[in-house]
Structures are given as structure tokens and as C-alpha cells.
């Protein structure tokens, strides 16, 4: 069983959903998410939503959370972990097309 630390990044996320990773978790793979950091790059507060998506099922981690100017939101981190299995992806979007955030997803990828 192979285990590798990796990260997925996405810049300039707006109200058009972006997914981390871009493709779903493969059938023989699991991710242990150790961190998800979202940074507000704007000169105004930004509202973001983050959810775990698998097919048509969407489960929110946060919904319309405010990130102050120049701040970051640690959605997953410290003592919190999230296990992602086959077909899972993390969806990130803002509440406004004019607002942009960057996101970094850190994972331990385990493959059979």
C-alpha cells in the first residue's frame, strides 16, 4: 500500500464552483485530508462555501462563511481530518462573481 503526501491548489475561485482535486478520488484510493486553507485576496470581506461532493450528493463543511480582508479560513486542519473515498471531491465557491479566493488542499493519498 503506497502512501504519499500531496496538495492540490486552485487560484481565483469565484462563484463558479471549483473542485479539489479536479478529478474524483479513484476507486483504489483514499485521501486523508489534513488541511484545507482558503485565502481572501480581495479588499472586501468574502463569503465562501465548501462541500464534499460525491455524484449528486453534496454535504456542506461550511456555508457562506465570511473571510475578512487579508485573512485565511482553515476549513480543515489542526485536529480535524476528513476521509475522502471513491468518487469524492471538495467543492469551493464564493458568494459573488467579483470576489476571488485561493485554496490549498493537503492530503495523505493512500493507494492499494
JSON list of C-alpha atoms in Angstrom, two decimals:
[
{"chain": "A", "resi": 1, "resn": "UNK", "atom": "CA", "xyz": [0.00, 0.00, 0.00]},
{"chain": "A", "resi": 2, "resn": "UNK", "atom": "CA", "xyz": [1.56, 3.29, -1.16]},
{"chain": "A", "resi": 3, "resn": "UNK", "atom": "CA", "xyz": [1.19, 6.46, 0.91]},
{"chain": "A", "resi": 4, "resn": "UNK", "atom": "CA", "xyz": [2.16, 9.89, -0.39]},
{"chain": "A", "resi": 5, "resn": "UNK", "atom": "CA", "xyz": [1.62, 13.41, 0.87]},
{"chain": "A", "resi": 6, "resn": "UNK", "atom": "CA", "xyz": [0.40, 15.76, -1.84]},
{"chain": "A", "resi": 7, "resn": "UNK", "atom": "CA", "xyz": [-1.50, 19.00, -2.29]},
{"chain": "A", "resi": 8, "resn": "UNK", "atom": "CA", "xyz": [-3.99, 20.45, -4.73]},
{"chain": "A", "resi": 9, "resn": "UNK", "atom": "CA", "xyz": [-4.25, 24.18, -5.36]},
{"chain": "A", "resi": 10, "resn": "UNK", "atom": "CA", "xyz": [-6.72, 26.43, -7.12]},
{"chain": "A", "resi": 11, "resn": "UNK", "atom": "CA", "xyz": [-6.39, 30.16, -7.63]},
{"chain": "A", "resi": 12, "resn": "UNK", "atom": "CA", "xyz": [-9.01, 32.82, -8.31]},
{"chain": "A", "resi": 13, "resn": "UNK", "atom": "CA", "xyz": [-12.07, 30.83, -7.27]},
{"chain": "A", "resi": 14, "resn": "UNK", "atom": "CA", "xyz": [-15.30, 32.82, -7.74]},
{"chain": "A", "resi": 15, "resn": "UNK", "atom": "CA", "xyz": [-18.98, 31.91, -7.63]},
{"chain": "A", "resi": 16, "resn": "UNK", "atom": "CA", "xyz": [-18.30, 29.32, -10.34]},
{"chain": "A", "resi": 17, "resn": "UNK", "atom": "CA", "xyz": [-17.54, 26.13, -8.40]},
{"chain": "A", "resi": 18, "resn": "UNK", "atom": "CA", "xyz": [-14.00, 24.74, -8.45]},
{"chain": "A", "resi": 19, "resn": "UNK", "atom": "CA", "xyz": [-13.15, 21.21, -7.34]},
{"chain": "A", "resi": 20, "resn": "UNK", "atom": "CA", "xyz": [-10.15, 19.92, -5.40]},
{"chain": "A", "resi": 21, "resn": "UNK", "atom": "CA", "xyz": [-8.86, 17.61, -6.75]},
{"chain": "A", "resi": 22, "resn": "UNK", "atom": "CA", "xyz": [-10.12, 18.33, -10.28]},
{"chain": "A", "resi": 23, "resn": "UNK", "atom": "CA", "xyz": [-10.92, 14.62, -10.81]},
{"chain": "A", "resi": 24, "resn": "UNK", "atom": "CA", "xyz": [-12.75, 12.45, -8.30]},
{"chain": "A", "resi": 25, "resn": "UNK", "atom": "CA", "xyz": [-10.87, 10.13, -5.93]},
{"chain": "A", "resi": 26, "resn": "UNK", "atom": "CA", "xyz": [-10.04, 6.91, -7.83]},
{"chain": "A", "resi": 27, "resn": "UNK", "atom": "CA", "xyz": [-11.53, 3.51, -6.94]},
{"chain": "A", "resi": 28, "resn": "UNK", "atom": "CA", "xyz": [-8.38, 2.10, -5.32]},
{"chain": "A", "resi": 29, "resn": "UNK", "atom": "CA", "xyz": [-7.50, 5.33, -3.48]},
{"chain": "A", "resi": 30, "resn": "UNK", "atom": "CA", "xyz": [-8.38, 7.09, -0.25]},
{"chain": "A", "resi": 31, "resn": "UNK", "atom": "CA", "xyz": [-7.44, 10.59, 0.84]},
{"chain": "A", "resi": 32, "resn": "UNK", "atom": "CA", "xyz": [-6.94, 11.67, 4.42]},
{"chain": "A", "resi": 33, "resn": "UNK", "atom": "CA", "xyz": [-7.33, 15.44, 4.25]},
{"chain": "A", "resi": 34, "resn": "UNK", "atom": "CA", "xyz": [-5.05, 17.15, 6.75]},
{"chain": "A", "resi": 35, "resn": "UNK", "atom": "CA", "xyz": [-5.78, 20.70, 5.68]},
{"chain": "A", "resi": 36, "resn": "UNK", "atom": "CA", "xyz": [-7.95, 22.99, 3.58]},
{"chain": "A", "resi": 37, "resn": "UNK", "atom": "CA", "xyz": [-6.98, 26.64, 3.64]},
{"chain": "A", "resi": 38, "resn": "UNK", "atom": "CA", "xyz": [-8.90, 29.35, 1.78]},
{"chain": "A", "resi": 39, "resn": "UNK", "atom": "CA", "xyz": [-7.39, 32.84, 1.42]},
{"chain": "A", "resi": 40, "resn": "UNK", "atom": "CA", "xyz": [-9.31, 36.06, 0.75]},
{"chain": "A", "resi": 41, "resn": "UNK", "atom": "CA", "xyz": [-7.39, 38.02, -1.92]},
{"chain": "A", "resi": 42, "resn": "UNK", "atom": "CA", "xyz": [-9.89, 40.88, -2.10]},
{"chain": "A", "resi": 43, "resn": "UNK", "atom": "CA", "xyz": [-10.11, 44.30, -0.45]},
{"chain": "A", "resi": 44, "resn": "UNK", "atom": "CA", "xyz": [-13.57, 43.40, 0.90]},
{"chain": "A", "resi": 45, "resn": "UNK", "atom": "CA", "xyz": [-14.85, 40.52, 3.02]},
{"chain": "A", "resi": 46, "resn": "UNK", "atom": "CA", "xyz": [-15.67, 37.39, 1.02]},
{"chain": "A", "resi": 47, "resn": "UNK", "atom": "CA", "xyz": [-18.25, 34.70, 1.72]},
{"chain": "A", "resi": 48, "resn": "UNK", "atom": "CA", "xyz": [-17.34, 31.11, 0.81]},
{"chain": "A", "resi": 49, "resn": "UNK", "atom": "CA", "xyz": [-18.99, 27.72, 0.84]},
{"chain": "A", "resi": 50, "resn": "UNK", "atom": "CA", "xyz": [-17.17, 24.38, 0.93]},
{"chain": "A", "resi": 51, "resn": "UNK", "atom": "CA", "xyz": [-18.79, 20.98, 0.47]},
{"chain": "A", "resi": 52, "resn": "UNK", "atom": "CA", "xyz": [-17.92, 17.33, -0.01]},
{"chain": "A", "resi": 53, "resn": "UNK", "atom": "CA", "xyz": [-19.44, 16.13, -3.29]},
{"chain": "A", "resi": 54, "resn": "UNK", "atom": "CA", "xyz": [-19.97, 12.55, -4.46]},
{"chain": "A", "resi": 55, "resn": "UNK", "atom": "CA", "xyz": [-22.17, 12.24, -7.53]},
{"chain": "A", "resi": 56, "resn": "UNK", "atom": "CA", "xyz": [-25.43, 14.04, -6.78]},
{"chain": "A", "resi": 57, "resn": "UNK", "atom": "CA", "xyz": [-24.79, 14.09, -3.02]},
{"chain": "A", "resi": 58, "resn": "UNK", "atom": "CA", "xyz": [-23.42, 17.35, -1.61]},
{"chain": "A", "resi": 59, "resn": "UNK", "atom": "CA", "xyz": [-22.60, 17.72, 2.10]},
{"chain": "A", "resi": 60, "resn": "UNK", "atom": "CA", "xyz": [-21.53, 21.16, 3.33]},
{"chain": "A", "resi": 61, "resn": "UNK", "atom": "CA", "xyz": [-18.50, 21.66, 5.55]},
{"chain": "A", "resi": 62, "resn": "UNK", "atom": "CA", "xyz": [-19.21, 25.41, 5.70]},
{"chain": "A", "resi": 63, "resn": "UNK", "atom": "CA", "xyz": [-21.85, 27.56, 4.01]},
{"chain": "A", "resi": 64, "resn": "UNK", "atom": "CA", "xyz": [-21.49, 31.28, 3.38]},
{"chain": "A", "resi": 65, "resn": "UNK", "atom": "CA", "xyz": [-18.66, 31.69, 5.89]},
{"chain": "A", "resi": 66, "resn": "UNK", "atom": "CA", "xyz": [-17.13, 35.16, 5.96]},
{"chain": "A", "resi": 67, "resn": "UNK", "atom": "CA", "xyz": [-13.40, 35.61, 5.42]},
{"chain": "A", "resi": 68, "resn": "UNK", "atom": "CA", "xyz": [-12.13, 39.07, 6.41]},
{"chain": "A", "resi": 69, "resn": "UNK", "atom": "CA", "xyz": [-9.82, 41.15, 4.24]},
{"chain": "A", "resi": 70, "resn": "UNK", "atom": "CA", "xyz": [-6.34, 39.62, 4.06]},
{"chain": "A", "resi": 71, "resn": "UNK", "atom": "CA", "xyz": [-7.34, 36.62, 6.17]},
{"chain": "A", "resi": 72, "resn": "UNK", "atom": "CA", "xyz": [-7.50, 32.86, 5.61]},
{"chain": "A", "resi": 73, "resn": "UNK", "atom": "CA", "xyz": [-10.07, 30.33, 6.72]},
{"chain": "A", "resi": 74, "resn": "UNK", "atom": "CA", "xyz": [-8.81, 26.93, 7.87]},
{"chain": "A", "resi": 75, "resn": "UNK", "atom": "CA", "xyz": [-11.77, 24.76, 6.94]},
{"chain": "A", "resi": 76, "resn": "UNK", "atom": "CA", "xyz": [-9.98, 21.51, 7.76]},
{"chain": "A", "resi": 77, "resn": "UNK", "atom": "CA", "xyz": [-6.87, 21.43, 9.90]},
{"chain": "A", "resi": 78, "resn": "UNK", "atom": "CA", "xyz": [-5.36, 21.25, 13.34]},
{"chain": "A", "resi": 79, "resn": "UNK", "atom": "CA", "xyz": [-7.04, 18.25, 14.96]},
{"chain": "A", "resi": 80, "resn": "UNK", "atom": "CA", "xyz": [-9.74, 17.91, 12.29]},
{"chain": "A", "resi": 81, "resn": "UNK", "atom": "CA", "xyz": [-9.33, 15.40, 9.45]},
{"chain": "A", "resi": 82, "resn": "UNK", "atom": "CA", "xyz": [-11.59, 14.31, 6.61]},
{"chain": "A", "resi": 83, "resn": "UNK", "atom": "CA", "xyz": [-11.50, 10.95, 4.83]},
{"chain": "A", "resi": 84, "resn": "UNK", "atom": "CA", "xyz": [-12.34, 11.07, 1.13]},
{"chain": "A", "resi": 85, "resn": "UNK", "atom": "CA", "xyz": [-13.22, 7.85, -0.69]},
{"chain": "A", "resi": 86, "resn": "UNK", "atom": "CA", "xyz": [-14.08, 6.77, -4.23]},
{"chain": "A", "resi": 87, "resn": "UNK", "atom": "CA", "xyz": [-15.87, 9.48, -6.19]},
{"chain": "A", "resi": 88, "resn": "UNK", "atom": "CA", "xyz": [-15.37, 12.27, -3.64]},
{"chain": "A", "resi": 89, "resn": "UNK", "atom": "CA", "xyz": [-14.29, 15.85, -4.40]},
{"chain": "A", "resi": 90, "resn": "UNK", "atom": "CA", "xyz": [-14.20, 19.09, -2.43]},
{"chain": "A", "resi": 91, "resn": "UNK", "atom": "CA", "xyz": [-16.21, 21.95, -3.95]},
{"chain": "A", "resi": 92, "resn": "UNK", "atom": "CA", "xyz": [-15.28, 25.58, -3.19]},
{"chain": "A", "resi": 93, "resn": "UNK", "atom": "CA", "xyz": [-17.09, 28.72, -4.34]},
{"chain": "A", "resi": 94, "resn": "UNK", "atom": "CA", "xyz": [-17.66, 32.33, -3.30]},
{"chain": "A", "resi": 95, "resn": "UNK", "atom": "CA", "xyz": [-20.96, 34.14, -2.98]},
{"chain": "A", "resi": 96, "resn": "UNK", "atom": "CA", "xyz": [-20.09, 36.76, -5.62]},
{"chain": "A", "resi": 97, "resn": "UNK", "atom": "CA", "xyz": [-18.59, 36.62, -9.13]},
{"chain": "A", "resi": 98, "resn": "UNK", "atom": "CA", "xyz": [-16.39, 39.64, -8.38]},
{"chain": "A", "resi": 99, "resn": "UNK", "atom": "CA", "xyz": [-14.76, 38.05, -5.31]},
{"chain": "A", "resi": 100, "resn": "UNK", "atom": "CA", "xyz": [-11.76, 35.73, -5.62]},
{"chain": "A", "resi": 101, "resn": "UNK", "atom": "CA", "xyz": [-10.14, 33.32, -3.20]},
{"chain": "A", "resi": 102, "resn": "UNK", "atom": "CA", "xyz": [-7.27, 30.83, -3.40]},
{"chain": "A", "resi": 103, "resn": "UNK", "atom": "CA", "xyz": [-7.46, 27.34, -1.88]},
{"chain": "A", "resi": 104, "resn": "UNK", "atom": "CA", "xyz": [-4.93, 24.68, -0.88]},
{"chain": "A", "resi": 105, "resn": "UNK", "atom": "CA", "xyz": [-5.99, 21.11, -0.06]},
{"chain": "A", "resi": 106, "resn": "UNK", "atom": "CA", "xyz": [-3.34, 18.97, 1.68]},
{"chain": "A", "resi": 107, "resn": "UNK", "atom": "CA", "xyz": [-3.85, 15.20, 1.70]},
{"chain": "A", "resi": 108, "resn": "UNK", "atom": "CA", "xyz": [-2.26, 11.86, 2.50]},
{"chain": "A", "resi": 109, "resn": "UNK", "atom": "CA", "xyz": [-3.04, 9.77, -0.57]},
{"chain": "A", "resi": 110, "resn": "UNK", "atom": "CA", "xyz": [-3.32, 6.04, 0.11]},
{"chain": "A", "resi": 111, "resn": "UNK", "atom": "CA", "xyz": [-3.43, 3.67, -2.85]},
{"chain": "A", "resi": 112, "resn": "UNK", "atom": "CA", "xyz": [-3.94, -0.10, -2.78]}
]
